[in-house]
Every structure is written in structure tokens, then in C-alpha cells.
Amino acid sequence: MENHGATLELNIEEIIRAAKEAAATHSKDWILNQIRGLGAVEGQAQEELDNDRPSSAAKDEEETPSEVKKCRRNTSRGEKKGDKRDAGELPEAGEQGPSKRAKENNVSRMNLEDYFSRIQYKGAAEKCDYQTLKEIFKQHIKAVPFESLSIQCGETIDLAIEVIYNKIVKKQRGGWCCEQNHLLFWVLKTMGYEVTMHGGNVYLPLQKMYSSYMALLVLKVVVDGQVYIVDGSFGASFQIWEPLELISGKDQPQVPATFRLTDIDGVWHFDQIRRKQYVLDHNLSNSDLLHKDECKQIYRFNLQERTIEDFMVINHLLQTSPDSLFRKKSICTLQLPDGVRSLYGWNYTEIKYNHKDNMDLVEFRTIKDKEVEMVLREI
């Protein structure tokens, strides 16, 4: 099954393009600060911004089932309500998140009780201990799918917390990394946990290197002096099921796999040690969809504290760049009690962890357009 960060090959020009699209609503200093966080060359960015050349809209031919594309067409006709901002328009900054549009949208009043109901958490909300953190986290990942279907539906993914809450809690939708972990940040902060945001770089297997730009959001939570990493939305078979202790070199066995964090000169590397996999259809045993490496690099991050605004440009780029996998494929994946289901374009995968003899059972199949709605409902 694919790593959804594997084909994010955004270059400096793409980063500068998104920054220029933000110029109408943000100061140049803010834009340059975003570019520094994404790893672009500041001097080149400054020159491009000064030139003030209009950027061209990204065009692509998505690998998306026609049933999902209908959602996009319906949105454009006004048959499906959603955020219809042009692809090149970046949201404005605001106190509660990156968008003033949150106040303009008819978002519901935010409260923990509705969130707990959404994830079917029935435990205490007054305790800020590890057991409560672990239980909320487990319920979240099994209730909220990692998905990027908003892009195929013609909706803009907005990082304002009110918009995310309305989408995931009230509308019973899923979300991608920045959405889900921003929601978890709000939940834990509201409960009284000591929690901070941090940025990371996804490992790109084809290039055998980490992305040069900050591409994902993770959380650091401190409970009784112990530090944990919480990431509720990397998704697929790479998803952790419990918070990870921030201890270098320690193998941390969980249901999906054994995970390991390693501190290398202040940069934390997140790796996964996988079981062997048994494929039901032996004709697919050598498929590129199957991960054959026992130890897999996933991403790395540092402990520099971030805010949600630090992720605005990359959030925009992943929605608009023709190189972004999320524009090329519809993606939806959800953790199950004993495994995970995923839909990448027309490729459906279901994994049952530790099915027998320390092996995961893997089923692959290609679905037809008419099956898409049914499969998404199951996920």
C-alpha cells in the first residue's frame, strides 16, 4: 500500500508560486517566513515576489474514480455545499486559525461533548493522564478516516479550527494530517493537556530522501513529566495506534507494527518495523503495492514549536500543485479493530494485523466505479 507522502515532489518554484498567491492577503515578511519553514531559497523567493508576476493555475488529470468526480461536478453546480474558493486563493489569517471565512461559514458551536460523541469516547474528560490520552487517541483514529476527498469534491481544505470541527465532528467527515492533528490539538488543549505543534518531513522512497519542505504536523504532549508524540493522521498501515514515548532508539510494539523514534543531532526520525505479509492473491505477491522492506522510514521532525499558520502554504500547495498525489488520486483510509482499510484511486486494500504466525493478511483488489460509494461507506 502506498505511502501518501511518496510522490510529493514540490520544488522551489511551486513553493514560491503558493507564496505569491498569498501576497494579496499577507505581508511579504509573513510570506518569506513561510518560505523559510518550507526550505526554499529566501533570496530567490524575494526576487520572485518583487517581480509580482501572476502565477498560473495548476492543471492536472486526477486518477480519481468517476463516482468521486461527480462530487466535484455537483459542488460546482451548487448541489453540494462546500467552500468554493478558487484554487489559487489562499485563506486569510485570523485569531483562531488561518481563515476569517470560519466566521462567515455557518459552523456549529464547538464543545468537547460533541467531539467525544463523534469518536464514541465514553471515558472521563476531567483527567489529563496518559490512560485518558491513549483512549481518546485510539477512539479518534478508528472513528475519523484519513481522507483527501475534499479536493476531488471541489472544496478547499481550510485549517481554521472552527471549519475543521464542523467538517469532522458535525458533518461526520474525515480529514488529512493538518486538519486532524489541529483538531486533536484543540481537544487536548481544551482538556488541559500540555501540548505543542511541530513540523516534519516525509520520507520519499523513490528519491531515497526526506522532503526538503515541512509537510506534516505532529503533536508533542507532556504527561506527568513524560513526553509523548501524538500523530492521529498519517493513515494507512503507517498509523500509530498509541502515543509514542519520545525516547531515542526504543522499540515500541503496537498492534500495526513496532515503531521506533531515533534522535539524530536534534532531529527525530520515525521508523516502522513491519511483520511479514501474506497476500491472499498469490499473483499479487510481487505487486508494487506491497511493502517488502522490513524496516521502513516514514518521516522526521524536530522539536521547534510551531503554530497552525506555519502549515498554511504547504496545505495550499498539496491541494493545488500538479505534483501532489492528493490531486492525482482520491484517498481514504480508516483503522479497524484488527487492521486497516484503504482506497487509493481504484486500488482497495484491507490488512488484518498479526493474522497468524506473526504475519499480516493483505487483500488487494481493483474496484469499479459503481463500487466506489459502497466501499467509501464501508471505510
GROMACS .gro file of C-alpha atoms in nm:
model
  379
    1MET     CA    1   0.000   0.000   0.000
    2GLU     CA    2   0.128   0.343  -0.093
    3ASN     CA    3   0.287   0.598   0.135
    4HIS     CA    4   0.074   0.904   0.060
    5GLY     CA    5   0.382   1.123   0.100
    6ALA     CA    6   0.576   0.929  -0.160
    7THR     CA    7   0.513   1.147  -0.463
    8LEU     CA    8   0.509   1.495  -0.313
    9GLU     CA    9   0.787   1.637  -0.526
   10LEU     CA   10   0.723   2.008  -0.476
   11ASN     CA   11   1.011   2.230  -0.584
   12ILE     CA   12   1.115   2.585  -0.503
   13GLU     CA   13   0.911   2.725  -0.791
   14GLU     CA   14   0.597   2.558  -0.655
   15ILE     CA   15   0.660   2.699  -0.308
   16ILE     CA   16   0.716   3.047  -0.448
   17ARG     CA   17   0.400   3.019  -0.658
   18ALA     CA   18   0.190   2.948  -0.350
   19ALA     CA   19   0.360   3.230  -0.162
   20LYS     CA   20   0.281   3.473  -0.445
   21GLU     CA   21  -0.080   3.364  -0.438
   22ALA     CA   22  -0.085   3.459  -0.069
   23ALA     CA   23   0.057   3.805  -0.139
   24ALA     CA   24  -0.285   3.966  -0.173
   25THR     CA   25  -0.380   3.893   0.187
   26HIS     CA   26  -0.047   3.868   0.372
   27SER     CA   27   0.259   4.082   0.426
   28LYS     CA   28   0.580   4.000   0.241
   29ASP     CA   29   0.755   3.928   0.574
   30TRP     CA   30   0.488   3.668   0.659
   31ILE     CA   31   0.527   3.505   0.318
   32LEU     CA   32   0.907   3.489   0.347
   33ASN     CA   33   0.875   3.335   0.693
   34GLN     CA   34   0.652   3.063   0.544
   35ILE     CA   35   0.910   3.003   0.270
   36ARG     CA   36   1.191   2.964   0.525
   37GLY     CA   37   0.985   2.699   0.704
   38LEU     CA   38   0.937   2.508   0.380
   39GLY     CA   39   1.308   2.509   0.299
   40ALA     CA   40   1.304   2.733  -0.010
   41VAL     CA   41   1.582   2.974  -0.103
   42GLU     CA   42   1.484   3.307   0.052
   43GLY     CA   43   1.679   3.524  -0.192
   44GLN     CA   44   1.515   3.367  -0.494
   45ALA     CA   45   1.176   3.395  -0.330
   46GLN     CA   46   1.232   3.765  -0.256
   47GLU     CA   47   1.322   3.831  -0.620
   48GLU     CA   48   1.018   3.643  -0.746
   49LEU     CA   49   0.786   3.827  -0.509
   50ASP     CA   50   0.928   4.162  -0.616
   51ASN     CA   51   0.868   4.073  -0.981
   52ASP     CA   52   0.499   4.033  -0.891
   53ARG     CA   53   0.430   3.807  -1.187
   54PRO     CA   54   0.086   3.642  -1.189
   55SER     CA   55   0.102   3.272  -1.123
   56SER     CA   56  -0.062   3.016  -1.348
   57ALA     CA   57  -0.332   2.788  -1.211
   58ALA     CA   58  -0.231   2.429  -1.156
   59LYS     CA   59  -0.379   2.185  -1.405
   60ASP     CA   60  -0.389   1.810  -1.373
   61GLU     CA   61  -0.571   1.496  -1.472
   62GLU     CA   62  -0.654   1.324  -1.146
   63GLU     CA   63  -0.655   0.950  -1.102
   64THR     CA   64  -0.999   0.959  -0.949
   65PRO     CA   65  -1.297   0.726  -0.990
   66SER     CA   66  -1.583   0.889  -1.178
   67GLU     CA   67  -1.814   0.845  -0.877
   68VAL     CA   68  -1.584   1.070  -0.677
   69LYS     CA   69  -1.557   1.316  -0.966
   70LYS     CA   70  -1.935   1.354  -0.958
   71CYS     CA   71  -1.892   1.514  -0.619
   72ARG     CA   72  -1.671   1.781  -0.778
   73ARG     CA   73  -1.922   1.849  -1.056
   74ASN     CA   74  -2.211   1.872  -0.811
   75THR     CA   75  -2.018   2.116  -0.597
   76SER     CA   76  -1.953   2.344  -0.893
   77ARG     CA   77  -2.328   2.344  -0.972
   78GLY     CA   78  -2.411   2.433  -0.613
   79GLU     CA   79  -2.578   2.098  -0.547
   80LYS     CA   80  -2.329   2.016  -0.272
   81LYS     CA   81  -2.244   2.282  -0.019
   82GLY     CA   82  -1.879   2.345   0.040
   83ASP     CA   83  -1.606   2.604   0.037
   84LYS     CA   84  -1.589   2.726  -0.323
   85ARG     CA   85  -1.282   2.947  -0.301
   86ASP     CA   86  -1.075   2.946  -0.619
   87ALA     CA   87  -0.782   2.703  -0.611
   88GLY     CA   88  -0.534   2.989  -0.627
   89GLU     CA   89  -0.682   3.187  -0.339
   90LEU     CA   90  -0.516   3.133  -0.004
   91PRO     CA   91  -0.727   3.191   0.310
   92GLU     CA   92  -0.667   3.492   0.529
   93ALA     CA   93  -0.508   3.472   0.872
   94GLY     CA   94  -0.724   3.501   1.182
   95GLU     CA   95  -0.701   3.461   1.558
   96GLN     CA   96  -0.844   3.109   1.574
   97GLY     CA   97  -0.677   2.976   1.262
   98PRO     CA   98  -0.578   3.075   0.914
   99SER     CA   99  -0.917   3.187   0.785
  100LYS     CA  100  -1.167   3.464   0.855
  101ARG     CA  101  -1.402   3.251   0.649
  102ALA     CA  102  -1.459   3.038   0.959
  103LYS     CA  103  -1.676   3.317   1.099
  104GLU     CA  104  -1.857   3.353   0.769
  105ASN     CA  105  -1.937   2.980   0.744
  106ASN     CA  106  -2.230   2.854   0.949
  107VAL     CA  107  -2.012   2.649   1.180
  108SER     CA  108  -2.156   2.492   1.491
  109ARG     CA  109  -2.054   2.589   1.841
  110MET     CA  110  -1.753   2.383   1.943
  111ASN     CA  111  -1.763   2.162   2.252
  112LEU     CA  112  -1.583   1.852   2.377
  113GLU     CA  113  -1.904   1.657   2.435
  114ASP     CA  114  -1.990   1.651   2.065
  115TYR     CA  115  -1.633   1.552   1.975
  116PHE     CA  116  -1.642   1.266   2.227
  117SER     CA  117  -1.973   1.153   2.080
  118ARG     CA  118  -1.822   1.163   1.730
  119ILE     CA  119  -1.538   0.928   1.829
  120GLN     CA  120  -1.757   0.726   2.070
  121TYR     CA  121  -1.540   0.804   2.370
  122LYS     CA  122  -1.726   0.737   2.695
  123GLY     CA  123  -1.447   0.792   2.947
  124ALA     CA  124  -1.370   1.080   3.180
  125ALA     CA  125  -1.295   1.425   3.042
  126GLU     CA  126  -1.157   1.570   3.365
  127LYS     CA  127  -0.839   1.362   3.383
  128CYS     CA  128  -0.525   1.465   3.196
  129ASP     CA  129  -0.338   1.138   3.249
  130TYR     CA  130  -0.177   0.901   3.000
  131GLN     CA  131  -0.459   0.645   3.005
  132THR     CA  132  -0.713   0.909   2.903
  133LEU     CA  133  -0.482   1.039   2.630
  134LYS     CA  134  -0.431   0.686   2.494
  135GLU     CA  135  -0.802   0.603   2.496
  136ILE     CA  136  -0.905   0.926   2.321
  137PHE     CA  137  -0.633   0.876   2.063
  138LYS     CA  138  -0.739   0.517   1.988
  139GLN     CA  139  -1.102   0.617   1.953
  140HIS     CA  140  -1.010   0.904   1.721
  141ILE     CA  141  -0.808   0.703   1.470
  142LYS     CA  142  -1.077   0.433   1.450
  143ALA     CA  143  -1.360   0.683   1.402
  144VAL     CA  144  -1.210   0.952   1.178
  145PRO     CA  145  -1.072   0.844   0.839
  146PHE     CA  146  -0.765   0.994   0.681
  147GLU     CA  147  -0.905   1.130   0.356
  148SER     CA  148  -0.842   1.395   0.093
  149LEU     CA  149  -1.180   1.371  -0.083
  150SER     CA  150  -1.243   1.743  -0.038
  151ILE     CA  151  -1.003   1.806  -0.325
  152GLN     CA  152  -1.196   1.580  -0.562
  153CYS     CA  153  -1.521   1.738  -0.440
  154GLY     CA  154  -1.401   2.086  -0.535
  155GLU     CA  155  -1.383   2.201  -0.173
  156THR     CA  156  -1.093   2.396  -0.024
  157ILE     CA  157  -0.931   2.240   0.283
  158ASP     CA  158  -0.931   2.519   0.542
  159LEU     CA  159  -0.715   2.498   0.856
  160ALA     CA  160  -0.934   2.722   1.074
  161ILE     CA  161  -1.025   2.512   1.377
  162GLU     CA  162  -1.394   2.603   1.355
  163VAL     CA  163  -1.410   2.478   0.997
  164ILE     CA  164  -1.225   2.157   1.083
  165TYR     CA  165  -1.455   2.095   1.382
  166ASN     CA  166  -1.763   2.144   1.167
  167LYS     CA  167  -1.629   1.912   0.896
  168ILE     CA  168  -1.510   1.625   1.116
  169VAL     CA  169  -1.742   1.645   1.418
  170LYS     CA  170  -2.068   1.784   1.278
  171LYS     CA  171  -2.053   1.655   0.922
  172GLN     CA  172  -1.901   1.319   1.022
  173ARG     CA  173  -1.621   1.358   0.767
  174GLY     CA  174  -1.253   1.272   0.784
  175GLY     CA  175  -0.953   1.490   0.707
  176TRP     CA  176  -0.584   1.490   0.637
  177CYS     CA  177  -0.282   1.549   0.859
  178CYS     CA  178  -0.312   1.919   0.940
  179GLU     CA  179  -0.688   1.900   0.988
  180GLN     CA  180  -0.697   1.601   1.219
  181ASN     CA  181  -0.395   1.692   1.429
  182HIS     CA  182  -0.516   2.051   1.461
  183LEU     CA  183  -0.846   1.914   1.594
  184LEU     CA  184  -0.661   1.685   1.836
  185PHE     CA  185  -0.451   1.983   1.945
  186TRP     CA  186  -0.768   2.177   2.027
  187VAL     CA  187  -0.922   1.881   2.212
  188LEU     CA  188  -0.616   1.814   2.426
  189LYS     CA  189  -0.552   2.183   2.493
  190THR     CA  190  -0.914   2.235   2.594
  191MET     CA  191  -0.894   1.937   2.831
  192GLY     CA  192  -0.587   2.087   2.997
  193TYR     CA  193  -0.302   1.881   2.849
  194GLU     CA  194   0.038   2.037   2.785
  195VAL     CA  195   0.052   2.008   2.406
  196THR     CA  196   0.252   2.176   2.128
  197MET     CA  197   0.265   2.157   1.747
  198HIS     CA  198   0.573   2.052   1.549
  199GLY     CA  199   0.657   2.009   1.182
  200GLY     CA  200   0.814   1.719   0.995
  201ASN     CA  201   0.947   1.599   0.660
  202VAL     CA  202   0.803   1.293   0.487
  203TYR     CA  203   1.039   1.022   0.360
  204LEU     CA  204   1.026   0.986  -0.021
  205PRO     CA  205   1.109   0.621  -0.107
  206LEU     CA  206   1.160   0.677  -0.479
  207GLN     CA  207   1.413   0.952  -0.415
  208LYS     CA  208   1.553   0.779  -0.104
  209MET     CA  209   1.549   1.106   0.085
  210TYR     CA  210   1.328   1.319   0.309
  211SER     CA  211   1.127   1.602   0.160
  212SER     CA  212   1.307   1.934   0.179
  213TYR     CA  213   0.987   2.107   0.287
  214MET     CA  214   0.786   2.077   0.609
  215ALA     CA  215   0.497   1.855   0.500
  216LEU     CA  216   0.323   1.729   0.813
  217LEU     CA  217   0.205   1.832   1.157
  218VAL     CA  218   0.268   1.623   1.471
  219LEU     CA  219   0.191   1.692   1.837
  220LYS     CA  220   0.407   1.669   2.147
  221VAL     CA  221   0.219   1.600   2.470
  222VAL     CA  222   0.374   1.607   2.817
  223VAL     CA  223   0.202   1.397   3.086
  224ASP     CA  224   0.346   1.375   3.437
  225GLY     CA  225   0.691   1.469   3.306
  226GLN     CA  226   0.690   1.205   3.029
  227VAL     CA  227   0.696   1.330   2.671
  228TYR     CA  228   0.482   1.163   2.402
  229ILE     CA  229   0.441   1.211   2.028
  230VAL     CA  230   0.082   1.205   1.901
  231ASP     CA  231   0.004   1.180   1.530
  232GLY     CA  232  -0.355   1.090   1.457
  233SER     CA  233  -0.345   1.120   1.083
  234PHE     CA  234  -0.060   0.968   0.888
  235GLY     CA  235  -0.305   0.698   0.798
  236ALA     CA  236  -0.297   0.362   0.618
  237SER     CA  237  -0.068   0.092   0.760
  238PHE     CA  238   0.180   0.356   0.885
  239GLN     CA  239  -0.058   0.485   1.152
  240ILE     CA  240   0.040   0.453   1.517
  241TRP     CA  241  -0.235   0.329   1.747
  242GLU     CA  242  -0.095   0.469   2.073
  243PRO     CA  243   0.109   0.778   2.166
  244LEU     CA  244   0.482   0.716   2.130
  245GLU     CA  245   0.727   0.780   2.411
  246LEU     CA  246   0.986   1.032   2.300
  247ILE     CA  247   1.279   0.804   2.381
  248SER     CA  248   1.557   0.756   2.129
  249GLY     CA  249   1.618   0.405   1.997
  250LYS     CA  250   1.341   0.235   2.196
  251ASP     CA  251   1.134  -0.023   2.005
  252GLN     CA  252   0.766   0.038   2.083
  253PRO     CA  253   0.550  -0.259   1.976
  254GLN     CA  254   0.189  -0.180   1.884
  255VAL     CA  255  -0.085  -0.368   1.701
  256PRO     CA  256   0.006  -0.244   1.349
  257ALA     CA  257   0.384  -0.284   1.386
  258THR     CA  258   0.681  -0.194   1.602
  259PHE     CA  259   0.765   0.177   1.590
  260ARG     CA  260   1.090   0.350   1.675
  261LEU     CA  261   1.196   0.710   1.732
  262THR     CA  262   1.565   0.794   1.695
  263ASP     CA  263   1.725   1.126   1.784
  264ILE     CA  264   1.999   1.219   1.532
  265ASP     CA  265   2.152   1.558   1.615
  266GLY     CA  266   1.824   1.701   1.739
  267VAL     CA  267   1.615   1.563   1.453
  268TRP     CA  268   1.381   1.279   1.546
  269HIS     CA  269   1.344   1.000   1.288
  270PHE     CA  270   1.023   0.796   1.292
  271ASP     CA  271   1.058   0.441   1.155
  272GLN     CA  272   0.840   0.132   1.138
  273ILE     CA  273   0.945  -0.233   1.173
  274ARG     CA  274   0.688  -0.443   0.994
  275ARG     CA  275   0.578  -0.804   1.011
  276LYS     CA  276   0.593  -1.025   0.706
  277GLN     CA  277   0.285  -1.005   0.487
  278TYR     CA  278   0.074  -1.282   0.341
  279VAL     CA  279  -0.113  -1.187   0.023
  280LEU     CA  280  -0.436  -1.374  -0.047
  281ASP     CA  281  -0.392  -1.345  -0.424
  282HIS     CA  282  -0.052  -1.502  -0.493
  283ASN     CA  283  -0.046  -1.332  -0.833
  284LEU     CA  284  -0.001  -1.003  -0.646
  285SER     CA  285   0.282  -1.122  -0.421
  286ASN     CA  286   0.531  -0.910  -0.616
  287SER     CA  287   0.300  -0.611  -0.658
  288ASP     CA  288   0.443  -0.261  -0.614
  289LEU     CA  289   0.156  -0.201  -0.372
  290LEU     CA  290   0.315  -0.443  -0.126
  291HIS     CA  291   0.581  -0.310   0.111
  292LYS     CA  292   0.873  -0.551   0.109
  293ASP     CA  293   1.113  -0.369   0.342
  294GLU     CA  294   1.104  -0.493   0.699
  295CYS     CA  295   1.219  -0.156   0.834
  296LYS     CA  296   1.059   0.149   0.675
  297GLN     CA  297   1.146   0.515   0.720
  298ILE     CA  298   0.831   0.725   0.748
  299TYR     CA  299   0.916   1.083   0.846
  300ARG     CA  300   1.136   1.300   1.065
  301PHE     CA  301   1.062   1.607   1.279
  302ASN     CA  302   1.223   1.845   1.522
  303LEU     CA  303   1.101   1.996   1.847
  304GLN     CA  304   1.079   2.356   1.729
  305GLU     CA  305   0.735   2.473   1.837
  306ARG     CA  306   0.501   2.569   1.553
  307THR     CA  307   0.160   2.729   1.509
  308ILE     CA  308  -0.107   2.629   1.260
  309GLU     CA  309  -0.016   2.926   1.040
  310ASP     CA  310   0.322   2.766   0.973
  311PHE     CA  311   0.138   2.500   0.771
  312MET     CA  312  -0.077   2.728   0.556
  313VAL     CA  313   0.142   2.735   0.245
  314ILE     CA  314   0.208   2.360   0.239
  315ASN     CA  315  -0.164   2.298   0.299
  316HIS     CA  316  -0.233   2.514  -0.007
  317LEU     CA  317   0.042   2.352  -0.218
  318LEU     CA  318  -0.078   1.999  -0.153
  319GLN     CA  319  -0.420   2.100  -0.282
  320THR     CA  320  -0.305   2.287  -0.593
  321SER     CA  321   0.031   2.151  -0.711
  322PRO     CA  322   0.010   1.913  -1.010
  323ASP     CA  323   0.287   1.710  -0.842
  324SER     CA  324   0.076   1.642  -0.534
  325LEU     CA  325  -0.050   1.286  -0.502
  326PHE     CA  326  -0.364   1.422  -0.340
  327ARG     CA  327  -0.464   1.591  -0.667
  328LYS     CA  328  -0.388   1.281  -0.870
  329LYS     CA  329  -0.571   1.026  -0.654
  330SER     CA  330  -0.869   1.015  -0.426
  331ILE     CA  331  -0.754   0.875  -0.090
  332CYS     CA  332  -0.950   0.740   0.206
  333THR     CA  333  -0.821   0.510   0.481
  334LEU     CA  334  -0.954   0.407   0.822
  335GLN     CA  335  -0.817   0.197   1.107
  336LEU     CA  336  -1.024  -0.109   1.206
  337PRO     CA  337  -1.031  -0.303   1.536
  338ASP     CA  338  -0.785  -0.553   1.386
  339GLY     CA  339  -0.642  -0.381   1.079
  340VAL     CA  340  -0.693  -0.107   0.823
  341ARG     CA  341  -0.889  -0.041   0.502
  342SER     CA  342  -0.762   0.194   0.233
  343LEU     CA  343  -0.879   0.323  -0.103
  344TYR     CA  344  -0.620   0.486  -0.332
  345GLY     CA  345  -0.784   0.575  -0.660
  346TRP     CA  346  -0.933   0.243  -0.768
  347ASN     CA  347  -0.695   0.030  -0.556
  348TYR     CA  348  -0.862  -0.114  -0.247
  349THR     CA  349  -0.650  -0.270   0.028
  350GLU     CA  350  -0.750  -0.440   0.351
  351ILE     CA  351  -0.494  -0.559   0.606
  352LYS     CA  352  -0.557  -0.775   0.912
  353TYR     CA  353  -0.270  -0.734   1.154
  354ASN     CA  354  -0.095  -1.038   1.300
  355HIS     CA  355  -0.343  -1.271   1.134
  356LYS     CA  356  -0.133  -1.579   1.210
  357ASP     CA  357   0.227  -1.678   1.273
  358ASN     CA  358   0.331  -1.315   1.318
  359MET     CA  359   0.214  -1.232   0.964
  360ASP     CA  360  -0.029  -0.969   0.837
  361LEU     CA  361  -0.300  -1.081   0.595
  362VAL     CA  362  -0.322  -0.850   0.292
  363GLU     CA  363  -0.602  -0.832   0.035
  364PHE     CA  364  -0.570  -0.623  -0.282
  365ARG     CA  365  -0.834  -0.563  -0.545
  366THR     CA  366  -0.921  -0.310  -0.810
  367ILE     CA  367  -1.273  -0.175  -0.773
  368LYS     CA  368  -1.512  -0.048  -1.037
  369ASP     CA  369  -1.669   0.296  -1.046
  370LYS     CA  370  -2.004   0.163  -0.933
  371GLU     CA  371  -1.840   0.014  -0.622
  372VAL     CA  372  -1.677   0.336  -0.502
  373GLU     CA  373  -1.968   0.470  -0.297
  374MET     CA  374  -2.022   0.134  -0.127
  375VAL     CA  375  -1.651   0.097  -0.044
  376LEU     CA  376  -1.631   0.452   0.096
  377ARG     CA  377  -1.933   0.381   0.315
  378GLU     CA  378  -1.761   0.071   0.450
  379ILE     CA  379  -1.444   0.265   0.520
   0.00000   0.00000   0.00000
